[in-house]
Coordinates of C-alpha atoms in Angstrom, one line a residue:
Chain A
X1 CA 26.3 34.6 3.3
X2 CA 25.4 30.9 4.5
X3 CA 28.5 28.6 3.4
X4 CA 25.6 25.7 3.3
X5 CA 23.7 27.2 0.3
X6 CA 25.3 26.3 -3.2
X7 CA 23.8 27.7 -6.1
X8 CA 24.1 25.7 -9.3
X9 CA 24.0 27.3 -12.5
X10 CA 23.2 25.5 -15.0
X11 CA 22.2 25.5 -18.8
X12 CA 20.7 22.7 -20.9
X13 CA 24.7 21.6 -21.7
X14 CA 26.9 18.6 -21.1
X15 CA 29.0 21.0 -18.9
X16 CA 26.3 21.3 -16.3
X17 CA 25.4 17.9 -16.2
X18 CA 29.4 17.2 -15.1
X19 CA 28.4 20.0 -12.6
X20 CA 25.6 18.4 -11.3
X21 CA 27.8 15.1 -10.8
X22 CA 30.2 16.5 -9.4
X23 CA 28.4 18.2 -6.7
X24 CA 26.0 14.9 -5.8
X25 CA 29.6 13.2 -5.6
X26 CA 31.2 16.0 -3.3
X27 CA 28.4 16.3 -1.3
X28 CA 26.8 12.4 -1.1
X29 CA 24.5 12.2 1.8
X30 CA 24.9 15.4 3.3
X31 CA 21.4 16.6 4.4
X32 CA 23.0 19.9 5.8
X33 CA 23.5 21.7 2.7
X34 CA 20.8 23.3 0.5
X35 CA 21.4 23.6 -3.3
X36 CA 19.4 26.1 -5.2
X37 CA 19.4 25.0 -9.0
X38 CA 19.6 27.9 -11.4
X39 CA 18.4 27.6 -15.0
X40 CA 18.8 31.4 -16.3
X41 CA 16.0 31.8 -19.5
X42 CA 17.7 33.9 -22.2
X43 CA 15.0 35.0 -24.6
X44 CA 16.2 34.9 -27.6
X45 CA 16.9 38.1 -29.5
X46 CA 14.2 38.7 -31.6
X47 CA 15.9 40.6 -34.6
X48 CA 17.0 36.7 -35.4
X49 CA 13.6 35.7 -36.5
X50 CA 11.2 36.9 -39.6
X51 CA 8.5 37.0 -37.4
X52 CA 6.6 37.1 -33.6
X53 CA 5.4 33.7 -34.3
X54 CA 8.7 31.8 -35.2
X55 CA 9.9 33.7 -32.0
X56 CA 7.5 32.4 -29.8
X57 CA 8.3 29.1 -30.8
X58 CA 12.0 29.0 -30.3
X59 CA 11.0 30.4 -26.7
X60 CA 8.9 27.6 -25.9
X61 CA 11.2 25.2 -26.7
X62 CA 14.2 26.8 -25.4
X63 CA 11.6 26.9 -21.7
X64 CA 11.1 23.5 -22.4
X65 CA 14.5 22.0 -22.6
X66 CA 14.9 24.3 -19.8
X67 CA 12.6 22.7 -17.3
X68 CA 13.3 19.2 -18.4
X69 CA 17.0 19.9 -17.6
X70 CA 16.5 21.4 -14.0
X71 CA 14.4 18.6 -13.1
X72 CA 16.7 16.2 -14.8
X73 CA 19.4 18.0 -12.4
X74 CA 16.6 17.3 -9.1
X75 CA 16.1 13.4 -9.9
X76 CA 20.0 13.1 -10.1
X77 CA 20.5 14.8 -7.2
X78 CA 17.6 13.1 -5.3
X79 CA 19.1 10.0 -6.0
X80 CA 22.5 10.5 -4.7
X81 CA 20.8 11.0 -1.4
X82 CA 20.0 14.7 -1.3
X83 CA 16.5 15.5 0.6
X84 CA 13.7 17.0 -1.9
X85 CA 13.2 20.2 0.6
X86 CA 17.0 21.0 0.2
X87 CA 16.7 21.4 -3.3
X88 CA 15.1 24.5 -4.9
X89 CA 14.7 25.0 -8.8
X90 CA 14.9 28.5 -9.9
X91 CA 13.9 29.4 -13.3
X92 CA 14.7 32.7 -14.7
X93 CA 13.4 34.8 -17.5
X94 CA 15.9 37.1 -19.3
X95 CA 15.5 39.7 -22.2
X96 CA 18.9 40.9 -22.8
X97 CA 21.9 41.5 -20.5
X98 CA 24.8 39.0 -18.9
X99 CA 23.5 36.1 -17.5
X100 CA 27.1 36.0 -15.4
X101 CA 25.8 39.2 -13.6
X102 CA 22.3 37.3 -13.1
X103 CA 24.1 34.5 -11.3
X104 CA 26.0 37.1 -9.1
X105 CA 22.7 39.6 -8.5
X106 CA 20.6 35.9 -7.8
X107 CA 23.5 34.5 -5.2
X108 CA 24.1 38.1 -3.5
X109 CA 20.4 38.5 -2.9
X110 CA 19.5 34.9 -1.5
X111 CA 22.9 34.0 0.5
X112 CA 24.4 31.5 -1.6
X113 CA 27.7 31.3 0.2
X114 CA 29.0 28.9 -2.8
X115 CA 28.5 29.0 -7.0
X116 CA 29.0 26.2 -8.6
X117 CA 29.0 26.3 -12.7
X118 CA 30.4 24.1 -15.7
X119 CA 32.9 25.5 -18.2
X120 CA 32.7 24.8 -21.7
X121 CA 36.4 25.1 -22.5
X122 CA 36.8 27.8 -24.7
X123 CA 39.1 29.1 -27.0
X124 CA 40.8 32.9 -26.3
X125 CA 39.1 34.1 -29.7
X126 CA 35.9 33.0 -28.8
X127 CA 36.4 34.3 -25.0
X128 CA 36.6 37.6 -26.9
X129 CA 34.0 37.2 -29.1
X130 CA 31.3 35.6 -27.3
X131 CA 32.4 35.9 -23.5
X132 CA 32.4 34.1 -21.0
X133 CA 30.1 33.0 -18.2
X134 CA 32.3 31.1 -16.4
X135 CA 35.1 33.4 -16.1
X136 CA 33.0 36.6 -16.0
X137 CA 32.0 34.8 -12.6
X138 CA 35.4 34.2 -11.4
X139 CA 36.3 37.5 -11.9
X140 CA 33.4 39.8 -10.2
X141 CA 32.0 37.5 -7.6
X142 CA 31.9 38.5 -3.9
X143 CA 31.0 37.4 -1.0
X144 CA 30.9 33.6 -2.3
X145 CA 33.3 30.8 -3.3
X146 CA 33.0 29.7 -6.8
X147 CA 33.7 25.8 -8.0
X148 CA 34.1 25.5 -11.7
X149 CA 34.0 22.4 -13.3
X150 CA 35.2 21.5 -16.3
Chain B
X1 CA -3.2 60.1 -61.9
X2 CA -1.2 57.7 -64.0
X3 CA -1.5 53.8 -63.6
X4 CA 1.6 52.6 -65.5
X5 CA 5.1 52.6 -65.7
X6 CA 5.3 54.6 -69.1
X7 CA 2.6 57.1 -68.1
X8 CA 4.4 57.6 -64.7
X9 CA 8.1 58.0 -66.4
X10 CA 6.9 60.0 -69.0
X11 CA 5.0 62.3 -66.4
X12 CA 7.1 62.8 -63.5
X13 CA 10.8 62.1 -65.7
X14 CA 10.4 62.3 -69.4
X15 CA 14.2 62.4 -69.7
X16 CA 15.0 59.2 -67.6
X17 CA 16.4 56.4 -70.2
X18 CA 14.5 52.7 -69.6
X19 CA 15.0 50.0 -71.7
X20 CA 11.9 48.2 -70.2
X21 CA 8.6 49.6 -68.7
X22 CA 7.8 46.8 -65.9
X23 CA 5.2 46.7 -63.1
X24 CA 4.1 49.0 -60.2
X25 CA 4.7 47.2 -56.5
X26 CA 3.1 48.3 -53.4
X27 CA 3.7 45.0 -51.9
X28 CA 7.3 44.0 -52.1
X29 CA 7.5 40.5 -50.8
X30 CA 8.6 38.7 -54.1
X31 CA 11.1 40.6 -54.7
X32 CA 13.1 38.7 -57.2
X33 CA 10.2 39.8 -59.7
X34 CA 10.7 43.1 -58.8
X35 CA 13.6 44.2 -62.2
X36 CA 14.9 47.0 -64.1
X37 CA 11.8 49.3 -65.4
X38 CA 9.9 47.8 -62.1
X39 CA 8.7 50.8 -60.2
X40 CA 8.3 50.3 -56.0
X41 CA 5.8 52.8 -54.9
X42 CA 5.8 53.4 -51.0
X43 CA 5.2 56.5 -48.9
X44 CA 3.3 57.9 -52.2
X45 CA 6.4 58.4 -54.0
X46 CA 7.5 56.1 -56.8
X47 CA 11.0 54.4 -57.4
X48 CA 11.9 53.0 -61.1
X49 CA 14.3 50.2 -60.3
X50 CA 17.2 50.3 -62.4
X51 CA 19.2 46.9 -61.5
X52 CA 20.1 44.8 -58.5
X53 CA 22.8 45.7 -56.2
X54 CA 25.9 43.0 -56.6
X55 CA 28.5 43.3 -54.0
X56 CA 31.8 42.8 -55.7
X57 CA 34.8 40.7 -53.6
X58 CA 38.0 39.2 -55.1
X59 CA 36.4 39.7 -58.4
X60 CA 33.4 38.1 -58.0
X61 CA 30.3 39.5 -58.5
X62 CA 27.6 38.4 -56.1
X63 CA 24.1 39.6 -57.0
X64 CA 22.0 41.0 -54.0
X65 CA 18.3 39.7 -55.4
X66 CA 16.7 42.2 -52.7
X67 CA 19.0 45.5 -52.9
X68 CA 17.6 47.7 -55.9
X69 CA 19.2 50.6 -57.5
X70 CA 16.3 52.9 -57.7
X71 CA 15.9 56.3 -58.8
X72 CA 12.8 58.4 -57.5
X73 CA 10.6 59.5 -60.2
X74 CA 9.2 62.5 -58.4
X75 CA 12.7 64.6 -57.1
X76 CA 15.0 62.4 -59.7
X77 CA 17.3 61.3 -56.9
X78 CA 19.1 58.0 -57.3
X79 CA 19.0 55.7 -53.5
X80 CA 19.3 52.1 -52.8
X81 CA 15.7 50.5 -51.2
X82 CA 16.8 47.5 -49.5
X83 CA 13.9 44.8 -49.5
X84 CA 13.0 42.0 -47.1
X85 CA 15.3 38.7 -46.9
X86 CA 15.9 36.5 -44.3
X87 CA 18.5 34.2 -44.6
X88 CA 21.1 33.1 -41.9
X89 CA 24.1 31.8 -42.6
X90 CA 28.0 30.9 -41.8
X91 CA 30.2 33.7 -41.4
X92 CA 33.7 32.4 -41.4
X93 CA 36.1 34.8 -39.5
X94 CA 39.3 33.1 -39.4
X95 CA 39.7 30.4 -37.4
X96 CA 36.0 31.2 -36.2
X97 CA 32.7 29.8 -37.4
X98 CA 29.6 32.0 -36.4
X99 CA 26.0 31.8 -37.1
X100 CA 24.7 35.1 -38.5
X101 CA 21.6 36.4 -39.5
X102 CA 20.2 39.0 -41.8
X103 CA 17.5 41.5 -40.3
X104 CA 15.6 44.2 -41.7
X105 CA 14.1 45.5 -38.5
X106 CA 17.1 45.7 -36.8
X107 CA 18.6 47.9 -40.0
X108 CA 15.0 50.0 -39.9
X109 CA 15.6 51.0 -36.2
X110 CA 19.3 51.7 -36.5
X111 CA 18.0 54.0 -39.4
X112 CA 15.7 55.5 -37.1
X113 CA 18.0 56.0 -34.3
X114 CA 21.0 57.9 -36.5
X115 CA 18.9 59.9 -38.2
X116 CA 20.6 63.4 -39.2
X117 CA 24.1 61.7 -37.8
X118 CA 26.4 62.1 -40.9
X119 CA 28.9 59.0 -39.1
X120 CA 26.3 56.8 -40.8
X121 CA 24.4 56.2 -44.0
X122 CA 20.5 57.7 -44.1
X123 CA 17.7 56.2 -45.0
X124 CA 14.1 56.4 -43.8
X125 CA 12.3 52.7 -42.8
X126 CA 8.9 52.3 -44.2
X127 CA 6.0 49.1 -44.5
X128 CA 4.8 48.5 -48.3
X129 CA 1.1 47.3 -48.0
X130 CA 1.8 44.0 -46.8
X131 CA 3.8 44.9 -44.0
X132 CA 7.5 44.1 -45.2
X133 CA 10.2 46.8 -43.8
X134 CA 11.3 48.9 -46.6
X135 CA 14.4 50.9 -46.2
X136 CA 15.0 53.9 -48.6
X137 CA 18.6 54.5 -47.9
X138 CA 20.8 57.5 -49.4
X139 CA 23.7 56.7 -51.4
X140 CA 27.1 57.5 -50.0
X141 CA 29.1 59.3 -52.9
X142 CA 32.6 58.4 -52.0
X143 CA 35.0 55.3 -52.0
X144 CA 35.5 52.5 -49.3
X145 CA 38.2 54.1 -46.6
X146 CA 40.8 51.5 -47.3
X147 CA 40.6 52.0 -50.9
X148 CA 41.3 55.9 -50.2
X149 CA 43.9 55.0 -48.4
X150 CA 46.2 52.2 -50.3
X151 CA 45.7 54.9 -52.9
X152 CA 47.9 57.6 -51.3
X153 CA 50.9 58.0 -53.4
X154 CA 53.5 58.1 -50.2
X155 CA 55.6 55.1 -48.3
X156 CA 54.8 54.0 -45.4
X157 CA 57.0 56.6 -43.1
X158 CA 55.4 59.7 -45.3
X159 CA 51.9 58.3 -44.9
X160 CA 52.3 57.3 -41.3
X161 CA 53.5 61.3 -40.4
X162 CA 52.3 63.5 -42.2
X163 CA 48.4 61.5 -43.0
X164 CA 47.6 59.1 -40.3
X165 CA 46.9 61.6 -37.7
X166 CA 44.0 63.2 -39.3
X167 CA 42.9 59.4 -40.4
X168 CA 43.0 58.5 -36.6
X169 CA 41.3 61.8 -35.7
X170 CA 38.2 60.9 -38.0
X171 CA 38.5 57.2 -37.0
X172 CA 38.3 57.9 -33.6
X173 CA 35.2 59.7 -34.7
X174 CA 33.5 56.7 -36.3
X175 CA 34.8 54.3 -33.4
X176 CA 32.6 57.1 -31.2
X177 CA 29.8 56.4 -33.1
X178 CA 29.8 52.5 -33.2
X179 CA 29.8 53.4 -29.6
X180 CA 26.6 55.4 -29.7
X181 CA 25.0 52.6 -31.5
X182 CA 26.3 50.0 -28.3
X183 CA 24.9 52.8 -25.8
X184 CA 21.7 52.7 -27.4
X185 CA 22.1 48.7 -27.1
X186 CA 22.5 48.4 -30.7
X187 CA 25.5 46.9 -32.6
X188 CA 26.9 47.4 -36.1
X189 CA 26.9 43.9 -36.9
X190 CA 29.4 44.2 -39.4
X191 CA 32.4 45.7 -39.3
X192 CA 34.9 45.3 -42.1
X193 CA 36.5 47.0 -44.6
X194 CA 33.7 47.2 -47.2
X195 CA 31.8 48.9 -44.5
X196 CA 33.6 52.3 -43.4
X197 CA 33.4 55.0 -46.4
X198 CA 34.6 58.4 -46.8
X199 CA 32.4 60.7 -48.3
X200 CA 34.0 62.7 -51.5
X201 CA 32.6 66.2 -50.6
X202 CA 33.0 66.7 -47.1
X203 CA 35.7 63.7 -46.2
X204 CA 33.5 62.4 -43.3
X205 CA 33.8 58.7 -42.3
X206 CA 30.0 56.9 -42.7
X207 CA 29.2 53.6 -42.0
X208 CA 27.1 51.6 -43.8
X209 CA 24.9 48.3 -43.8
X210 CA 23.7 47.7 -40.1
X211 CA 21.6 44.6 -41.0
X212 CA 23.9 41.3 -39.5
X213 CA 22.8 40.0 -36.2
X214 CA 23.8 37.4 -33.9
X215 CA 22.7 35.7 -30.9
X216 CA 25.6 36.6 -28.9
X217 CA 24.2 37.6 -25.1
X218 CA 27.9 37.3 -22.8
X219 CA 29.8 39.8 -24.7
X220 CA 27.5 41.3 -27.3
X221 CA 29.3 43.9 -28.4
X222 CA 32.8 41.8 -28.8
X223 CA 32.4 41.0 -32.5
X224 CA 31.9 44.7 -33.2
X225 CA 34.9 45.3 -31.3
X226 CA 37.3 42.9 -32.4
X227 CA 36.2 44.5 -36.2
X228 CA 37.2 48.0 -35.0
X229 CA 41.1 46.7 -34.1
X230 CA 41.1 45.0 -37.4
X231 CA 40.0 47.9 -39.6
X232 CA 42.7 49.9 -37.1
X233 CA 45.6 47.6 -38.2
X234 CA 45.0 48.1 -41.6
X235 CA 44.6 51.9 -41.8
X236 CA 47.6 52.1 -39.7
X237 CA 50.0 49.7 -41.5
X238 CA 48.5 50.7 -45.0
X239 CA 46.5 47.9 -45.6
X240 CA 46.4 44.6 -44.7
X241 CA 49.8 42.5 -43.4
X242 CA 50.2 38.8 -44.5
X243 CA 52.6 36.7 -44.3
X244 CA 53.2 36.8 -48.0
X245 CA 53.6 40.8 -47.8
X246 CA 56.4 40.1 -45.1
X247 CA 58.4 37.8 -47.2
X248 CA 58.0 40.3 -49.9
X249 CA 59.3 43.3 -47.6
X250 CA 62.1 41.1 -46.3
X251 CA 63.0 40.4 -49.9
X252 CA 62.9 43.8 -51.6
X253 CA 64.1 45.7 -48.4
X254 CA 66.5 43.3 -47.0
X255 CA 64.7 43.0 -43.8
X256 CA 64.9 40.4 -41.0
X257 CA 61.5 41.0 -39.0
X258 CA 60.8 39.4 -35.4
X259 CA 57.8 38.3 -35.5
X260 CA 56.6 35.4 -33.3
X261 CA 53.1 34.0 -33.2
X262 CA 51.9 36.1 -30.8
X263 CA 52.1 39.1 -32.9
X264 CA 49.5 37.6 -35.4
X265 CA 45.8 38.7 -35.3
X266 CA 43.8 36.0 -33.1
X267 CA 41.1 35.4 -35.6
X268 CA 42.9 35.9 -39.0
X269 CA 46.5 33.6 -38.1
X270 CA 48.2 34.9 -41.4
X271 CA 48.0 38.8 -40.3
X272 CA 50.2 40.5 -38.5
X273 CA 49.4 42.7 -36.0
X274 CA 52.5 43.6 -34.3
X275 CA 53.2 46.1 -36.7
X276 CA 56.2 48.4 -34.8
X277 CA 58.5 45.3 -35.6
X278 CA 57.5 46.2 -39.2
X279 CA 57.5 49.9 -39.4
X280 CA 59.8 50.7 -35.9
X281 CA 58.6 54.5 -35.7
X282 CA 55.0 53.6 -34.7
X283 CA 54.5 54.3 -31.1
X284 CA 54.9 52.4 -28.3
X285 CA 51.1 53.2 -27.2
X286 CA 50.3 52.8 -30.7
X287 CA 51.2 49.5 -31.0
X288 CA 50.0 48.3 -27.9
X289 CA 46.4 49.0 -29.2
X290 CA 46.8 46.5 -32.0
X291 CA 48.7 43.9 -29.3
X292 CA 45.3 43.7 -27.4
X293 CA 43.8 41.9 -30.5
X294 CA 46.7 39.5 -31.3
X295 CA 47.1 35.5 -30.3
X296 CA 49.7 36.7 -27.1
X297 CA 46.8 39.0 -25.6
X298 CA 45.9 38.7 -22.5
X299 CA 43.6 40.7 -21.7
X300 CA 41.4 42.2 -24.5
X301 CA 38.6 45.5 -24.7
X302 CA 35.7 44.8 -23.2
X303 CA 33.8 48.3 -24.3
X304 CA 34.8 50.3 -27.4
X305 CA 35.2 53.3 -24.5
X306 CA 38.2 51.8 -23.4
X307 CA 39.5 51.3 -26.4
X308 CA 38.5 55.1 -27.4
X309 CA 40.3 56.1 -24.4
X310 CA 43.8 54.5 -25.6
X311 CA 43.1 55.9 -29.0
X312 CA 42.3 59.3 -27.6
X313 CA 45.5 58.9 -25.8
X314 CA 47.8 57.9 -28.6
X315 CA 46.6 60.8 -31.0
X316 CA 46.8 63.3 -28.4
X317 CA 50.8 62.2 -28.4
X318 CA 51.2 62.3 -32.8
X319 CA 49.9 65.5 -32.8
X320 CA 52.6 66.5 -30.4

């Protein structure tokens, strides 16, 4: 593990853009630390739509928002000071599965010594319901610190 | 070989009673044309609609436009073809709000997959000409499991020794089954009261309807979960617990009953859960089951295995 790699996972929410903030405060002008920024894909589930078609769409727009948001993430961070070749955006297709265990499979493989995620605040019944990335996080990571801003 | 309705009925089921001779459908996409005397044809066989399905709640009738009641003119059997709809919608479940949406394919596979397994309804998928999933399903003959059961003549005490064991025995059973569906990366969708049966001849548990879905990815099995503790609570308290049921038992029976906030159901605030402070001979174990789905829960089921393993536990120890 390298305690000067952070990886930032982020989704197209308000959450992650406190995240991003909060690191490009934390870490102002520091050209020792490299950040990889992580925007996990989810496909949509395609039972949800009457056709391939309509599918497709949703995807496209889903990896649209998707890259406008990590390279929203890059200019922010880019103008706090960070240097371009410390910043690395990862963009990851999913199918199915929990995008928590991506973010731990992603950070074990390449080193990231730190996580870094935003929290959505969310109630106990909809922890239960819907789970949670965040927490699933806290609770299985190794090997890594993990900051979660809410 | 016969081109109308009349020719067909008159052929294959001279006895069968219409009060309209309709059209013949091989493609199935307007389905609110498709009425009483309407025959689908699909897989060569042909099914004479007799009505639309209407799904009954709190004494309201609610018509289901793309359910027919059909009965198949060639072996005279009676089944339910479920058309194509989409629609999504709000499903309010208590004090949540969740998007939820209504797919045939997802039903069609799930058909597919539990083939021959008697823990859920049968039906065979096909495509009518224009491609639309239709799904010939089998009717259960028997009566919703929680109707079966306010209907036992016994109190609470009675019911809970001497029939909830073999009701937990063949719950357990269905609960093994949702999980089949989870190992197969399939979920129910829709698990609620209206949706666990018990067959008249044989007494077997069968699920029904597997056509809800969801976008959940995190936990995507937590919905079906959190619906298996909530059919558990009412099976083992005899139905439902309100509030309003409370003051009632405190009323007739003179009863002063302990129950804090945290012993309510975390979706549905007005249920308790917590039902040994109720009925004080339900196991410890027992109860603790229920607690992992109430507001002062902690930590809740992640898989329906572990919850499996606390029912298998818990039955082992009635049948002592």
């Amino acid at each position: 593990m390298e305690n000067n790699k952070l990886l930032v996972a982020v989704d197209t929410s308000e959450n992650s853009e406190r995240a991003i903030h909060y690191i490009s405060y934390i870490l102002k002008n520091r050209d020792d630390f490299q950040i990889g920024l992580l925007y996990v894909h989810m496909l949509p589930d395609k039972d949800i739509f009457p056709d391939e078609e309509s599918w497709k769409l949703c995807c496209a727009e889903r990896e649209r928002k998707g890259d406008a948001f990590l390279k929203k993430c890059e200019k922010t961070l880019l103008e706090k000071g960070f240097k371009k070749e410390n910043i690395k955006q990862i963009f990851y297709y999913m199918e199915a599965g929990s995008v928590a265990q991506k973010i731990l499979e992603i950070q074990e493989k390449n080193g990231y010594g730190t996580i870094v995620v935003g929290r959505r605040g969310i109630s106990k019944a909809e922890e239960f319901l819907f789970g949670s990335v965040s927490n699933k996080i806290i609770h299985y990571a190794k090997n890594s610190a993990v900051w979660v801003v809410e | 070989m016969a081109n109308n309705v009349k020719e067909l009925v008159t052929k294959l089921r001279p006895t069968l009673s219409l009060a309209r001779y309709g059209k013949i459908f091989t493609d199935t996409t307007d389905f609110s044309n498709i009425d009483h005397g309407d025959v689908i044809k699909i897989n060569n066989l042909h099914y004479v609609v007799i009505r639309d399905e209407v799904e009954r709640s709190y004494g309201i009738e609610d018509p289901k436009y793309w359910v027919k009641r059909c009965v198949c003119l060639e072996n005279g059997e009676r089944y339910i073809i479920k058309l194509v709809f989409y629609e999504n919608f709000i499903l309010n479940l208590g004090v949540l709000k969740i998007k939820c949406y209504r797919s045939p394919e997802k039903e069609a596979r799930i058909l597919n997959l539990v083939k021959n397994d008697k823990r859920f309804m049968q039906g065979m998928p096909f495509k009518d000409e224009k491609g639309n999933s239709v799904r010939i399903i089998e009717i259960v003959i028997g009566k919703k499991l929680d109707d079966y059961i306010a209907k036992i003549e016994a109190d609470h005490r009675t019911y809970f020794f001497e029939c909830f064991p073999e009701i937990l025995e063949k719950y357990i059973y269905a609960c093994e089954a949702i999980n089949f569906l989870h190992e197969n990366n399939e979920k129910h969708g829709d698990i609620r009261r209206d949706h666990l049966w018990i067959e008249y001849k044989t007494g077997d548990y069968v699920w029904i309807d597997f056509d809800y879905t969801f976008d959940f990815y995190e936990n995507p099995f937590g919905l079906d979960i959190f619906g298996l503790g909530n059919l558990l609570a009412c099976y083992l308290g005899k139905g439902e617990i309100s509030n309003i049921d409370l003051e009632k038992m405190s009323q007739t029976k003179e009863l002063d009953f302990n129950i804090t906030k945290d012993d309510y159901s975390l979706l549905y605030s007005n249920r308790v859960y917590n039902l040994k402070q109720i009925y004080p001979y339900i196991p410890e174990r027992l109860n603790e089951i229920l607690m992992h789905f109430t507001v002062g829960s902690e930590v809740f089921y992640e898989t329906v295995d572990e919850f499996l393993l606390d029912l298998n536990k818990c039955l082992h120890e009635l049948k002592k």
